[in-house]
Amino acid sequence: LMTLRESIGLNERNGVKHTPELKGGDAARITQIFGGQAEYAQKLIDDLNDAGVDPRDVWLQSFNKYDVLYWVTNAPEFGKQAVYLDSVDPTSNPPVPRLTLDELKQLRAQGVRFFAPPMPALLEVNANNEVVPSKYAFDIRSVGFKIITWTFERSDLRKGASQAGFYYYFDPQGRAIKKDSDMYKALDTLAQQVKVVGIFSDCPATVTYYANCMGLE
């Protein structure tokens, strides 16, 4: 496996941007190695700075809100583009609920600018079997977040959304997404109506093709 420093170097040589995620872990182990969670979050900043990476080319990510708030407060040049990954998941046990509108407002007021829920939290299917933005998507936009979502082409759609698992949970009966090509319906809604600024994809060809056809970056 590559080290983080090797990965940063490879990205720099190839002229691509950086989207490192600070993974969660055992708190005792993190304290033993880094000194604590804040020091762990700072170490990622240190490695990027040591490599001379331009903060404008970095989108730090974490499911831990306090990592993101640490970057916003203590490394604002990187914190401007730090991404809070939303762990909402109604299928887990126990379910992880969506943030309330008040919670979203508080997060935005604390300086977080990028918010990243999973795809199914941003979409739903209406009575006409059309893929449309969810109320959650409108709530997120209403407080001024830039939205990134995940993860496109993570699921096998040959049997439609009803059999595709978590990432197509917005259409559990497969009323809109019945085959692979129907994924463009979800993608178009995310791009044109939810107004996402980015989408993580396991196989980026489809998203890239769509973006090129629509003149998006």
PDB file of C-alpha atoms in Angstrom:
ATOM      1  CA  LEU A   1       0.000   0.000   0.000  1.00  0.00           C
ATOM      2  CA  MET A   2       1.097   3.559  -0.665  1.00  0.00           C
ATOM      3  CA  THR A   3       1.683   5.882   2.238  1.00  0.00           C
ATOM      4  CA  LEU A   4      -0.192   9.156   2.400  1.00  0.00           C
ATOM      5  CA  ARG A   5       2.966  11.048   1.498  1.00  0.00           C
ATOM      6  CA  GLU A   6       3.498   8.812  -1.552  1.00  0.00           C
ATOM      7  CA  SER A   7      -0.108   9.374  -2.621  1.00  0.00           C
ATOM      8  CA  ILE A   8       0.242  13.137  -2.247  1.00  0.00           C
ATOM      9  CA  GLY A   9       3.423  13.053  -4.308  1.00  0.00           C
ATOM     10  CA  LEU A  10       1.782  10.980  -7.039  1.00  0.00           C
ATOM     11  CA  ASN A  11      -1.173  13.378  -7.240  1.00  0.00           C
ATOM     12  CA  GLU A  12       1.171  16.349  -7.451  1.00  0.00           C
ATOM     13  CA  ARG A  13       3.226  14.764 -10.244  1.00  0.00           C
ATOM     14  CA  ASN A  14       0.077  13.968 -12.198  1.00  0.00           C
ATOM     15  CA  GLY A  15      -1.347  17.451 -11.705  1.00  0.00           C
ATOM     16  CA  VAL A  16      -4.580  16.271 -10.074  1.00  0.00           C
ATOM     17  CA  LYS A  17      -6.358  17.536  -6.985  1.00  0.00           C
ATOM     18  CA  HIS A  18      -6.510  15.898  -3.555  1.00  0.00           C
ATOM     19  CA  THR A  19      -9.563  14.501  -1.717  1.00  0.00           C
ATOM     20  CA  PRO A  20      -8.103  12.755   1.349  1.00  0.00           C
ATOM     21  CA  GLU A  21     -10.498  11.376   3.965  1.00  0.00           C
ATOM     22  CA  LEU A  22      -9.421  11.272   7.600  1.00  0.00           C
ATOM     23  CA  LYS A  23     -10.699   7.843   8.594  1.00  0.00           C
ATOM     24  CA  GLY A  24     -12.133   7.040  11.975  1.00  0.00           C
ATOM     25  CA  GLY A  25     -10.341   4.630  14.272  1.00  0.00           C
ATOM     26  CA  ASP A  26      -9.828   3.388  17.786  1.00  0.00           C
ATOM     27  CA  ALA A  27      -9.544   6.447  20.037  1.00  0.00           C
ATOM     28  CA  ALA A  28      -6.929   4.872  22.283  1.00  0.00           C
ATOM     29  CA  ARG A  29      -4.792   3.906  19.306  1.00  0.00           C
ATOM     30  CA  ILE A  30      -5.105   7.395  17.782  1.00  0.00           C
ATOM     31  CA  THR A  31      -4.060   8.920  21.105  1.00  0.00           C
ATOM     32  CA  GLN A  32      -1.124   6.519  21.388  1.00  0.00           C
ATOM     33  CA  ILE A  33       0.179   7.338  17.904  1.00  0.00           C
ATOM     34  CA  PHE A  34      -0.753  10.997  17.407  1.00  0.00           C
ATOM     35  CA  GLY A  35      -1.563  12.298  20.867  1.00  0.00           C
ATOM     36  CA  GLY A  36      -5.294  12.753  20.269  1.00  0.00           C
ATOM     37  CA  GLN A  37      -7.946  13.346  17.619  1.00  0.00           C
ATOM     38  CA  ALA A  38      -6.984  16.989  17.051  1.00  0.00           C
ATOM     39  CA  GLU A  39      -3.342  16.021  16.559  1.00  0.00           C
ATOM     40  CA  TYR A  40      -4.462  13.315  14.133  1.00  0.00           C
ATOM     41  CA  ALA A  41      -6.396  15.916  12.109  1.00  0.00           C
ATOM     42  CA  GLN A  42      -3.404  18.270  12.220  1.00  0.00           C
ATOM     43  CA  LYS A  43      -1.026  15.572  10.976  1.00  0.00           C
ATOM     44  CA  LEU A  44      -2.927  15.408   7.700  1.00  0.00           C
ATOM     45  CA  ILE A  45      -2.488  19.168   7.310  1.00  0.00           C
ATOM     46  CA  ASP A  46       1.205  18.877   8.157  1.00  0.00           C
ATOM     47  CA  ASP A  47       1.796  16.241   5.474  1.00  0.00           C
ATOM     48  CA  LEU A  48       0.074  18.375   2.834  1.00  0.00           C
ATOM     49  CA  ASN A  49       2.034  21.466   3.884  1.00  0.00           C
ATOM     50  CA  ASP A  50       5.315  19.554   3.911  1.00  0.00           C
ATOM     51  CA  ALA A  51       4.639  18.508   0.304  1.00  0.00           C
ATOM     52  CA  GLY A  52       3.948  22.114  -0.720  1.00  0.00           C
ATOM     53  CA  VAL A  53       0.365  21.384  -1.774  1.00  0.00           C
ATOM     54  CA  ASP A  54      -1.768  24.397  -2.654  1.00  0.00           C
ATOM     55  CA  PRO A  55      -4.778  24.393  -0.261  1.00  0.00           C
ATOM     56  CA  ARG A  56      -7.003  25.387  -3.188  1.00  0.00           C
ATOM     57  CA  ASP A  57      -6.330  21.931  -4.651  1.00  0.00           C
ATOM     58  CA  VAL A  58      -7.452  20.054  -1.529  1.00  0.00           C
ATOM     59  CA  TRP A  59     -10.863  18.915  -0.313  1.00  0.00           C
ATOM     60  CA  LEU A  60     -10.268  17.353   3.102  1.00  0.00           C
ATOM     61  CA  GLN A  61     -13.043  15.021   4.224  1.00  0.00           C
ATOM     62  CA  SER A  62     -14.264  13.392   7.399  1.00  0.00           C
ATOM     63  CA  PHE A  63     -17.397  11.811   8.857  1.00  0.00           C
ATOM     64  CA  ASN A  64     -16.281  13.294  12.171  1.00  0.00           C
ATOM     65  CA  LYS A  65     -17.747  16.783  12.490  1.00  0.00           C
ATOM     66  CA  TYR A  66     -15.039  17.775  14.946  1.00  0.00           C
ATOM     67  CA  ASP A  67     -12.290  17.008  12.419  1.00  0.00           C
ATOM     68  CA  VAL A  68     -13.932  19.378   9.950  1.00  0.00           C
ATOM     69  CA  LEU A  69     -14.442  22.064  12.594  1.00  0.00           C
ATOM     70  CA  TYR A  70     -10.804  21.673  13.644  1.00  0.00           C
ATOM     71  CA  TRP A  71      -9.664  22.354  10.067  1.00  0.00           C
ATOM     72  CA  VAL A  72     -12.050  25.307   9.717  1.00  0.00           C
ATOM     73  CA  THR A  73     -10.718  26.880  12.903  1.00  0.00           C
ATOM     74  CA  ASN A  74      -7.053  25.881  12.967  1.00  0.00           C
ATOM     75  CA  ALA A  75      -6.159  25.520   9.282  1.00  0.00           C
ATOM     76  CA  PRO A  76      -8.565  27.926   7.559  1.00  0.00           C
ATOM     77  CA  GLU A  77      -6.666  27.855   4.280  1.00  0.00           C
ATOM     78  CA  PHE A  78      -7.602  24.149   4.063  1.00  0.00           C
ATOM     79  CA  GLY A  79     -10.804  24.472   6.081  1.00  0.00           C
ATOM     80  CA  LYS A  80     -12.442  26.589   3.372  1.00  0.00           C
ATOM     81  CA  GLN A  81     -12.900  23.430   1.303  1.00  0.00           C
ATOM     82  CA  ALA A  82     -13.189  20.877   4.099  1.00  0.00           C
ATOM     83  CA  VAL A  83     -16.058  18.476   3.459  1.00  0.00           C
ATOM     84  CA  TYR A  84     -18.330  17.126   6.180  1.00  0.00           C
ATOM     85  CA  LEU A  85     -19.410  13.646   5.116  1.00  0.00           C
ATOM     86  CA  ASP A  86     -22.983  13.014   6.262  1.00  0.00           C
ATOM     87  CA  SER A  87     -23.428   9.492   7.645  1.00  0.00           C
ATOM     88  CA  VAL A  88     -27.239   9.461   7.313  1.00  0.00           C
ATOM     89  CA  ASP A  89     -28.401   5.881   6.771  1.00  0.00           C
ATOM     90  CA  PRO A  90     -31.979   4.715   7.418  1.00  0.00           C
ATOM     91  CA  THR A  91     -30.937   1.115   6.661  1.00  0.00           C
ATOM     92  CA  SER A  92     -28.422   0.808   9.520  1.00  0.00           C
ATOM     93  CA  ASN A  93     -29.182  -0.580  12.968  1.00  0.00           C
ATOM     94  CA  PRO A  94     -29.898   1.745  14.634  1.00  0.00           C
ATOM     95  CA  PRO A  95     -30.765   4.113  11.769  1.00  0.00           C
ATOM     96  CA  VAL A  96     -28.665   7.264  11.392  1.00  0.00           C
ATOM     97  CA  PRO A  97     -31.164  10.132  10.930  1.00  0.00           C
ATOM     98  CA  ARG A  98     -30.873  13.155   8.704  1.00  0.00           C
ATOM     99  CA  LEU A  99     -29.715  16.386  10.309  1.00  0.00           C
ATOM    100  CA  THR A 100     -32.518  18.751  11.236  1.00  0.00           C
ATOM    101  CA  LEU A 101     -32.747  22.152   9.590  1.00  0.00           C
ATOM    102  CA  ASP A 102     -31.538  23.745  12.835  1.00  0.00           C
ATOM    103  CA  GLU A 103     -28.536  21.397  12.916  1.00  0.00           C
ATOM    104  CA  LEU A 104     -27.709  22.260   9.317  1.00  0.00           C
ATOM    105  CA  LYS A 105     -27.922  25.964  10.096  1.00  0.00           C
ATOM    106  CA  GLN A 106     -25.642  25.560  13.102  1.00  0.00           C
ATOM    107  CA  LEU A 107     -23.078  23.633  11.069  1.00  0.00           C
ATOM    108  CA  ARG A 108     -23.074  26.318   8.384  1.00  0.00           C
ATOM    109  CA  ALA A 109     -22.766  29.060  11.011  1.00  0.00           C
ATOM    110  CA  GLN A 110     -19.681  27.280  12.382  1.00  0.00           C
ATOM    111  CA  GLY A 111     -17.956  27.820   9.059  1.00  0.00           C
ATOM    112  CA  VAL A 112     -18.508  24.509   7.243  1.00  0.00           C
ATOM    113  CA  ARG A 113     -19.084  25.219   3.551  1.00  0.00           C
ATOM    114  CA  PHE A 114     -19.157  21.752   1.911  1.00  0.00           C
ATOM    115  CA  PHE A 115     -21.684  19.121   2.975  1.00  0.00           C
ATOM    116  CA  ALA A 116     -21.715  15.613   1.505  1.00  0.00           C
ATOM    117  CA  PRO A 117     -24.687  13.293   2.058  1.00  0.00           C
ATOM    118  CA  PRO A 118     -25.055   9.961   0.256  1.00  0.00           C
ATOM    119  CA  MET A 119     -27.019   9.983  -2.995  1.00  0.00           C
ATOM    120  CA  PRO A 120     -30.225   8.385  -1.625  1.00  0.00           C
ATOM    121  CA  ALA A 121     -30.598  11.173   0.952  1.00  0.00           C
ATOM    122  CA  LEU A 122     -30.819  13.772  -1.821  1.00  0.00           C
ATOM    123  CA  LEU A 123     -33.335  12.065  -4.106  1.00  0.00           C
ATOM    124  CA  GLU A 124     -36.817  10.595  -4.126  1.00  0.00           C
ATOM    125  CA  VAL A 125     -39.352   9.376  -6.686  1.00  0.00           C
ATOM    126  CA  ASN A 126     -42.607  11.314  -7.115  1.00  0.00           C
ATOM    127  CA  ALA A 127     -46.085  10.088  -8.053  1.00  0.00           C
ATOM    128  CA  ASN A 128     -45.214  10.345 -11.754  1.00  0.00           C
ATOM    129  CA  ASN A 129     -42.243   7.981 -11.282  1.00  0.00           C
ATOM    130  CA  GLU A 130     -39.769  10.832 -11.795  1.00  0.00           C
ATOM    131  CA  VAL A 131     -36.537  11.219  -9.856  1.00  0.00           C
ATOM    132  CA  VAL A 132     -36.725  14.520  -7.974  1.00  0.00           C
ATOM    133  CA  PRO A 133     -34.799  16.250  -5.170  1.00  0.00           C
ATOM    134  CA  SER A 134     -35.707  15.269  -1.632  1.00  0.00           C
ATOM    135  CA  LYS A 135     -36.822  17.763   1.009  1.00  0.00           C
ATOM    136  CA  TYR A 136     -33.453  17.161   2.680  1.00  0.00           C
ATOM    137  CA  ALA A 137     -31.711  18.365  -0.491  1.00  0.00           C
ATOM    138  CA  PHE A 138     -33.716  21.595  -0.407  1.00  0.00           C
ATOM    139  CA  ASP A 139     -32.984  22.062   3.311  1.00  0.00           C
ATOM    140  CA  ILE A 140     -29.243  21.653   2.693  1.00  0.00           C
ATOM    141  CA  ARG A 141     -29.293  24.141  -0.171  1.00  0.00           C
ATOM    142  CA  SER A 142     -31.423  26.608   1.788  1.00  0.00           C
ATOM    143  CA  VAL A 143     -28.685  27.168   4.380  1.00  0.00           C
ATOM    144  CA  GLY A 144     -26.025  27.794   1.750  1.00  0.00           C
ATOM    145  CA  PHE A 145     -24.001  24.588   1.595  1.00  0.00           C
ATOM    146  CA  LYS A 146     -22.127  23.470  -1.484  1.00  0.00           C
ATOM    147  CA  ILE A 147     -23.165  19.846  -1.949  1.00  0.00           C
ATOM    148  CA  ILE A 148     -21.005  16.865  -2.868  1.00  0.00           C
ATOM    149  CA  THR A 149     -22.516  13.369  -2.975  1.00  0.00           C
ATOM    150  CA  TRP A 150     -21.446   9.720  -3.044  1.00  0.00           C
ATOM    151  CA  THR A 151     -21.161   7.139  -4.565  1.00  0.00           C
ATOM    152  CA  PHE A 152     -22.202   6.826  -8.209  1.00  0.00           C
ATOM    153  CA  GLU A 153     -21.912   3.465  -9.996  1.00  0.00           C
ATOM    154  CA  ARG A 154     -21.408   1.675  -6.705  1.00  0.00           C
ATOM    155  CA  SER A 155     -24.329  -0.668  -7.355  1.00  0.00           C
ATOM    156  CA  ASP A 156     -25.362  -3.258  -9.921  1.00  0.00           C
ATOM    157  CA  LEU A 157     -28.431  -1.877 -11.699  1.00  0.00           C
ATOM    158  CA  ARG A 158     -29.081  -4.754 -14.084  1.00  0.00           C
ATOM    159  CA  LYS A 159     -32.112  -5.670 -11.936  1.00  0.00           C
ATOM    160  CA  GLY A 160     -33.093  -2.088 -11.243  1.00  0.00           C
ATOM    161  CA  ALA A 161     -33.025   0.069  -8.140  1.00  0.00           C
ATOM    162  CA  SER A 162     -35.193  -2.293  -6.098  1.00  0.00           C
ATOM    163  CA  GLN A 163     -32.325  -4.812  -6.017  1.00  0.00           C
ATOM    164  CA  ALA A 164     -29.429  -2.351  -6.012  1.00  0.00           C
ATOM    165  CA  GLY A 165     -29.104  -1.747  -2.270  1.00  0.00           C
ATOM    166  CA  PHE A 166     -28.349   1.357  -0.247  1.00  0.00           C
ATOM    167  CA  TYR A 167     -27.261   3.738  -3.004  1.00  0.00           C
ATOM    168  CA  TYR A 168     -30.625   3.490  -4.763  1.00  0.00           C
ATOM    169  CA  TYR A 169     -32.700   3.356  -1.582  1.00  0.00           C
ATOM    170  CA  PHE A 170     -34.550   6.470  -2.813  1.00  0.00           C
ATOM    171  CA  ASP A 171     -36.403   4.189  -5.266  1.00  0.00           C
ATOM    172  CA  PRO A 172     -37.004   0.990  -3.273  1.00  0.00           C
ATOM    173  CA  GLN A 173     -39.684  -0.284  -5.655  1.00  0.00           C
ATOM    174  CA  GLY A 174     -37.681   0.410  -8.804  1.00  0.00           C
ATOM    175  CA  ARG A 175     -40.354   2.682 -10.266  1.00  0.00           C
ATOM    176  CA  ALA A 176     -37.880   5.059 -11.924  1.00  0.00           C
ATOM    177  CA  ILE A 177     -34.574   3.188 -12.071  1.00  0.00           C
ATOM    178  CA  LYS A 178     -35.178  -0.078 -13.901  1.00  0.00           C
ATOM    179  CA  LYS A 179     -31.938  -0.562 -15.851  1.00  0.00           C
ATOM    180  CA  ASP A 180     -28.387   0.767 -16.120  1.00  0.00           C
ATOM    181  CA  SER A 181     -29.167   3.652 -18.467  1.00  0.00           C
ATOM    182  CA  ASP A 182     -31.797   4.954 -16.054  1.00  0.00           C
ATOM    183  CA  MET A 183     -28.941   6.049 -13.794  1.00  0.00           C
ATOM    184  CA  TYR A 184     -28.772   9.161 -15.969  1.00  0.00           C
ATOM    185  CA  LYS A 185     -32.132  10.199 -14.504  1.00  0.00           C
ATOM    186  CA  ALA A 186     -30.623  10.277 -11.041  1.00  0.00           C
ATOM    187  CA  LEU A 187     -27.454  11.946 -12.291  1.00  0.00           C
ATOM    188  CA  ASP A 188     -29.364  14.649 -14.160  1.00  0.00           C
ATOM    189  CA  THR A 189     -31.493  15.436 -11.119  1.00  0.00           C
ATOM    190  CA  LEU A 190     -28.408  15.694  -8.916  1.00  0.00           C
ATOM    191  CA  ALA A 191     -26.656  18.005 -11.373  1.00  0.00           C
ATOM    192  CA  GLN A 192     -29.512  20.188 -12.586  1.00  0.00           C
ATOM    193  CA  GLN A 193     -31.907  20.364  -9.631  1.00  0.00           C
ATOM    194  CA  VAL A 194     -29.950  19.518  -6.488  1.00  0.00           C
ATOM    195  CA  LYS A 195     -27.036  21.495  -7.985  1.00  0.00           C
ATOM    196  CA  VAL A 196     -24.269  19.304  -6.584  1.00  0.00           C
ATOM    197  CA  VAL A 197     -20.745  20.594  -7.199  1.00  0.00           C
ATOM    198  CA  GLY A 198     -19.233  17.113  -7.297  1.00  0.00           C
ATOM    199  CA  ILE A 199     -20.027  13.402  -7.265  1.00  0.00           C
ATOM    200  CA  PHE A 200     -17.781  10.600  -6.113  1.00  0.00           C
ATOM    201  CA  SER A 201     -17.903   7.666  -8.508  1.00  0.00           C
ATOM    202  CA  ASP A 202     -16.338   4.215  -8.461  1.00  0.00           C
ATOM    203  CA  CYS A 203     -16.314   4.139 -12.273  1.00  0.00           C
ATOM    204  CA  PRO A 204     -16.133   7.797 -13.354  1.00  0.00           C
ATOM    205  CA  ALA A 205     -16.730   7.270 -17.076  1.00  0.00           C
ATOM    206  CA  THR A 206     -20.505   7.804 -16.843  1.00  0.00           C
ATOM    207  CA  VAL A 207     -20.271  10.959 -14.734  1.00  0.00           C
ATOM    208  CA  THR A 208     -17.472  12.317 -16.951  1.00  0.00           C
ATOM    209  CA  TYR A 209     -19.473  11.583 -20.109  1.00  0.00           C
ATOM    210  CA  TYR A 210     -22.499  13.380 -18.691  1.00  0.00           C
ATOM    211  CA  ALA A 211     -20.441  16.369 -17.550  1.00  0.00           C
ATOM    212  CA  ASN A 212     -18.742  16.679 -20.932  1.00  0.00           C
ATOM    213  CA  CYS A 213     -22.048  16.510 -22.798  1.00  0.00           C
ATOM    214  CA  MET A 214     -23.623  19.111 -20.530  1.00  0.00           C
ATOM    215  CA  GLY A 215     -20.611  21.417 -20.426  1.00  0.00           C
ATOM    216  CA  LEU A 216     -20.060  20.958 -16.680  1.00  0.00           C
ATOM    217  CA  GLU A 217     -16.782  20.918 -14.733  1.00  0.00           C
TER     218      GLU A 217
END
